[in-house]
Short mmCIF file of C-alpha atoms in Angstrom, two decimals:
data_model
loop_
_atom_site.label_atom_id
_atom_site.label_comp_id
_atom_site.label_asym_id
_atom_site.label_seq_id
_atom_site.Cartn_x
_atom_site.Cartn_y
_atom_site.Cartn_z
CA UNK A 1312 0.11 -0.20 -0.18
CA UNK A 1313 1.10 3.51 -0.89
CA UNK A 1314 1.66 6.39 1.21
CA UNK A 1315 -1.58 8.24 -0.66
CA UNK A 1316 -3.39 4.56 -0.39
CA UNK A 1317 -2.58 4.67 3.03
CA UNK A 1318 -3.82 8.20 3.85
CA UNK A 1319 -7.12 7.88 1.45
CA UNK A 1320 -8.22 4.77 3.37
CA UNK A 1321 -7.37 6.86 7.02
CA UNK A 1322 -9.51 9.32 5.90
CA UNK A 1323 -12.67 7.36 4.69
CA UNK A 1324 -12.95 5.91 8.30
CA UNK A 1325 -15.78 7.02 10.68
CA UNK A 1326 -14.61 9.91 12.58
CA UNK A 1327 -11.45 10.64 10.47
CA UNK A 1328 -11.63 14.54 9.25
CA UNK A 1329 -8.30 14.62 8.02
CA UNK A 1330 -5.08 12.85 8.08
CA UNK A 1331 -1.39 13.14 6.47
CA UNK A 1332 0.67 10.07 6.26
CA UNK A 1333 4.72 10.83 6.03
CA UNK A 1334 6.75 7.61 5.07
CA UNK A 1335 10.19 6.77 7.09
CA UNK A 1336 12.92 4.84 5.99
CA UNK A 1337 12.69 1.81 7.87
CA UNK A 1338 10.28 2.63 9.77
CA UNK A 1339 6.01 2.54 10.18
CA UNK A 1340 5.02 5.46 8.61
CA UNK A 1341 3.85 8.47 10.32
CA UNK A 1342 0.43 9.12 10.52
CA UNK A 1343 -1.23 12.31 12.00
CA UNK A 1344 -5.08 12.41 12.12
CA UNK A 1345 -7.36 15.05 13.00
CA UNK A 1346 -10.75 13.56 14.43
CA UNK A 1347 -14.42 15.00 14.01
CA UNK A 1348 -15.86 14.36 16.86
CA UNK A 1349 -18.45 11.51 15.71
CA UNK A 1350 -16.31 9.15 17.30
CA UNK A 1351 -14.38 8.47 20.42
CA UNK A 1352 -10.81 8.82 20.03
CA UNK A 1353 -9.98 5.55 21.32
CA UNK A 1354 -12.33 3.83 18.47
CA UNK A 1355 -10.66 6.14 15.93
CA UNK A 1356 -7.19 4.79 16.93
CA UNK A 1357 -8.15 1.09 17.27
CA UNK A 1358 -9.34 1.73 13.69
CA UNK A 1359 -6.22 3.32 12.25
CA UNK A 1360 -4.05 0.76 13.86
CA UNK A 1361 -5.83 -1.98 11.97
CA UNK A 1362 -5.11 0.05 8.74
CA UNK A 1363 -1.81 1.05 9.53
CA UNK A 1364 -0.88 -2.70 10.66
CA UNK A 1365 -2.23 -4.08 7.18
CA UNK A 1366 -0.44 -1.74 5.34
CA UNK A 1367 2.83 -2.23 6.28
CA UNK A 1368 4.61 -4.97 4.15
CA UNK A 1369 4.47 -8.73 5.02
CA UNK A 1370 8.44 -8.80 5.08
CA UNK A 1371 8.21 -6.37 8.19
CA UNK A 1372 8.83 -8.59 11.50
CA UNK A 1373 6.31 -8.58 14.30
CA UNK A 1374 9.19 -6.71 15.92
CA UNK A 1375 8.79 -3.64 13.85
CA UNK A 1376 5.11 -3.63 13.99
CA UNK A 1377 5.00 -3.91 17.88
CA UNK A 1378 7.54 -1.02 17.99
CA UNK A 1379 6.14 0.93 15.64
CA UNK A 1380 2.51 0.50 15.76
CA UNK A 1381 1.63 -1.60 18.91
CA UNK A 1382 0.36 0.13 21.96
CA UNK A 1383 2.29 3.15 21.74
CA UNK A 1384 0.14 4.21 18.51
CA UNK A 1385 -0.08 7.56 20.22
CA UNK A 1386 3.97 7.87 19.19
CA UNK A 1387 2.84 7.87 15.37
CA UNK A 1388 -0.86 9.63 15.59
CA UNK A 1389 0.13 12.92 17.70
CA UNK A 1390 -2.16 15.25 16.29
CA UNK A 1391 -5.49 13.37 17.16
CA UNK A 1392 -4.37 11.56 20.90
CA UNK A 1393 -1.51 12.93 22.52
CA UNK A 1394 -0.95 16.89 21.29
CA UNK A 1395 -3.79 19.37 23.05
CA UNK A 1396 -4.15 20.69 19.44
CA UNK A 1397 -6.37 23.75 19.82
CA UNK A 1398 -8.82 22.31 17.13
CA UNK A 1399 -11.96 23.35 15.31
CA UNK A 1400 -12.80 20.16 15.02
CA UNK A 1401 -12.46 19.24 18.30
CA UNK A 1402 -13.37 22.35 20.10
CA UNK A 1403 -16.59 23.36 18.23
CA UNK A 1404 -17.93 19.42 17.56
CA UNK A 1405 -16.97 17.99 20.75
CA UNK A 1406 -17.29 20.32 23.00
CA UNK A 1407 -19.43 22.73 21.55
CA UNK A 1408 -17.33 25.37 21.87
CA UNK A 1409 -16.20 28.12 19.39
CA UNK A 1410 -12.49 28.04 18.89
CA UNK A 1411 -10.67 30.94 18.76
CA UNK A 1412 -9.49 32.98 15.72
CA UNK A 1413 -6.42 34.33 14.63
CA UNK A 1414 -5.29 37.61 16.28
CA UNK A 1415 -1.60 38.01 16.81
CA UNK A 1416 1.68 36.93 14.98
CA UNK A 1417 5.33 36.96 16.44
CA UNK A 1418 8.41 36.31 14.56
CA UNK A 1419 11.03 35.08 17.47
CA UNK A 1420 14.59 34.81 16.11
CA UNK A 1421 17.58 33.06 17.22
CA UNK A 1422 20.92 32.01 16.44
CA UNK A 1423 19.84 28.87 14.82
CA UNK A 1424 16.62 29.32 13.58
CA UNK A 1425 13.39 31.85 12.77
CA UNK A 1426 10.11 31.06 14.40
CA UNK A 1427 6.33 32.06 13.40
CA UNK A 1428 3.83 31.98 16.90
CA UNK A 1429 0.74 32.35 15.52
CA UNK A 1430 -1.61 33.26 18.95
CA UNK A 1431 -5.70 33.40 18.62
CA UNK A 1432 -7.74 35.41 20.94
CA UNK A 1433 -8.26 32.96 23.47
CA UNK A 1434 -4.53 32.89 24.13
CA UNK A 1435 -3.44 29.21 22.33
CA UNK A 1436 -0.78 29.24 20.25
CA UNK A 1437 0.87 27.14 17.42
CA UNK A 1438 4.54 27.46 16.08
CA UNK A 1439 6.26 26.87 12.85
CA UNK A 1440 9.97 26.63 11.53
CA UNK A 1441 10.75 29.63 8.76
CA UNK A 1442 12.60 27.33 5.71
CA UNK A 1443 15.36 28.96 3.92
CA UNK A 1444 13.97 30.50 0.48
CA UNK A 1445 12.08 33.19 -0.89
CA UNK A 1446 8.66 31.66 0.19
CA UNK A 1447 9.81 30.19 3.65
CA UNK A 1448 8.35 33.14 5.54
CA UNK A 1449 4.85 32.93 3.66
CA UNK A 1450 4.48 29.33 4.44
CA UNK A 1451 5.83 29.13 7.74
CA UNK A 1452 2.76 31.94 8.40
CA UNK A 1453 0.26 29.76 6.74
CA UNK A 1454 1.67 26.78 8.66
CA UNK A 1455 1.37 28.52 12.02
CA UNK A 1456 -2.35 29.82 11.56
CA UNK A 1457 -3.56 26.69 10.00
CA UNK A 1458 -2.52 24.61 12.98
CA UNK A 1459 -3.40 27.36 15.37
CA UNK A 1460 -7.20 26.42 13.54
CA UNK A 1461 -6.69 22.95 13.81
CA UNK A 1462 -5.92 22.12 10.21
CA UNK A 1463 -2.96 20.59 9.04
CA UNK A 1464 -0.06 22.67 7.29
CA UNK A 1465 -1.13 23.47 3.58
CA UNK A 1466 0.48 21.89 1.03
CA UNK A 1467 0.66 25.26 -1.33
CA UNK A 1468 0.43 28.46 -0.42
CA UNK A 1469 0.03 31.36 -3.43
CA UNK A 1470 0.01 34.77 -2.15
CA UNK A 1471 -1.01 37.77 -4.38
CA UNK A 1472 -1.10 41.76 -3.50
CA UNK A 1473 -2.55 44.39 -5.46
CA UNK A 1474 -4.09 47.71 -4.98
CA UNK A 1475 -8.30 48.13 -5.19
CA UNK A 1476 -9.92 51.46 -4.87
CA UNK A 1477 -6.68 52.80 -2.69
CA UNK A 1478 -6.34 49.99 -0.48
CA UNK A 1479 -3.45 47.32 -0.45
CA UNK A 1480 -5.57 43.76 -0.66
CA UNK A 1481 -3.38 40.62 -0.06
CA UNK A 1482 -5.21 37.50 -1.40
CA UNK A 1483 -4.06 34.23 -0.64
CA UNK A 1484 -4.85 30.63 -2.18
CA UNK A 1485 -3.94 27.84 0.28
CA UNK A 1486 -3.91 23.93 -0.69
CA UNK A 1487 -4.23 21.33 1.73
CA UNK A 1488 -2.77 18.03 1.66
CA UNK A 1489 -6.05 16.68 0.18
CA UNK A 1490 -5.77 18.40 -2.33
CA UNK A 1491 -8.78 21.04 -1.68
CA UNK A 1492 -8.08 24.51 -2.17
CA UNK A 1493 -9.25 27.76 -0.93
CA UNK A 1494 -8.87 31.23 -0.73
CA UNK A 1495 -8.92 34.39 1.57
CA UNK A 1496 -8.22 38.04 1.68
CA UNK A 1497 -7.26 40.49 3.85
CA UNK A 1498 -6.65 44.37 3.62
CA UNK A 1499 -2.97 45.21 4.73
CA UNK A 1500 -3.13 46.50 7.90
CA UNK A 1501 0.08 46.32 10.17
CA UNK A 1502 2.64 43.80 9.02
CA UNK A 1503 2.65 42.30 5.76
CA UNK A 1504 3.00 38.77 7.54
CA UNK A 1505 0.11 39.22 10.07
CA UNK A 1506 -2.22 40.32 6.78
CA UNK A 1507 -1.07 36.95 5.03
CA UNK A 1508 -2.03 35.40 8.56
CA UNK A 1509 -5.29 37.18 8.21
CA UNK A 1510 -5.98 36.16 4.66
CA UNK A 1511 -5.03 32.54 5.60
CA UNK A 1512 -7.33 32.60 8.54
CA UNK A 1513 -10.12 33.74 6.00
CA UNK A 1514 -9.19 30.89 3.53
CA UNK A 1515 -9.23 28.61 6.25
CA UNK A 1516 -13.35 29.70 7.01
CA UNK A 1517 -13.93 27.84 3.80
CA UNK A 1518 -13.24 24.42 4.89
CA UNK A 1519 -15.00 24.15 7.95
#
């Protein structure tokens, strides 16, 4: 079973809203799952475990299966079962509360890296590291805002800036790992990275 086949099968499970599958050389795949609240995390975990174990090559020995996917599946499914992630899927569906919206963006620079910190109006935070390259900052902003909202990091982000009736407008197109696309826009207020974050937040509204 390919990584994409595994991701599709996991996404087809009841209770799973979205999933990412990352292959690892010499180890079981890393599976990240976002639940929709219609099934308990334990039920989803068991269902994903059955698929993941079944997707392993028959050549892999039992000890590898136990170490990678056995009773410590939380290690390979961190988003749904281990991390206290602020999620629109969990907060809105399970707890019936309204998740916070993107409110503030900070850029933290050290000698070794540059990190983006997105913060919502409830004080929750999500981080992303800026990768080298011209699009590194934009991608990190989009990833941090998406994680803050409970989404996986976008697979692709396209940003366009133009003047509209005397105002500078930033338009963002995000493509999620599932292939779904959504667009959002924001008038420049404050720094450009913050405005990009607001536009990404707007785009994510279309995915709820």
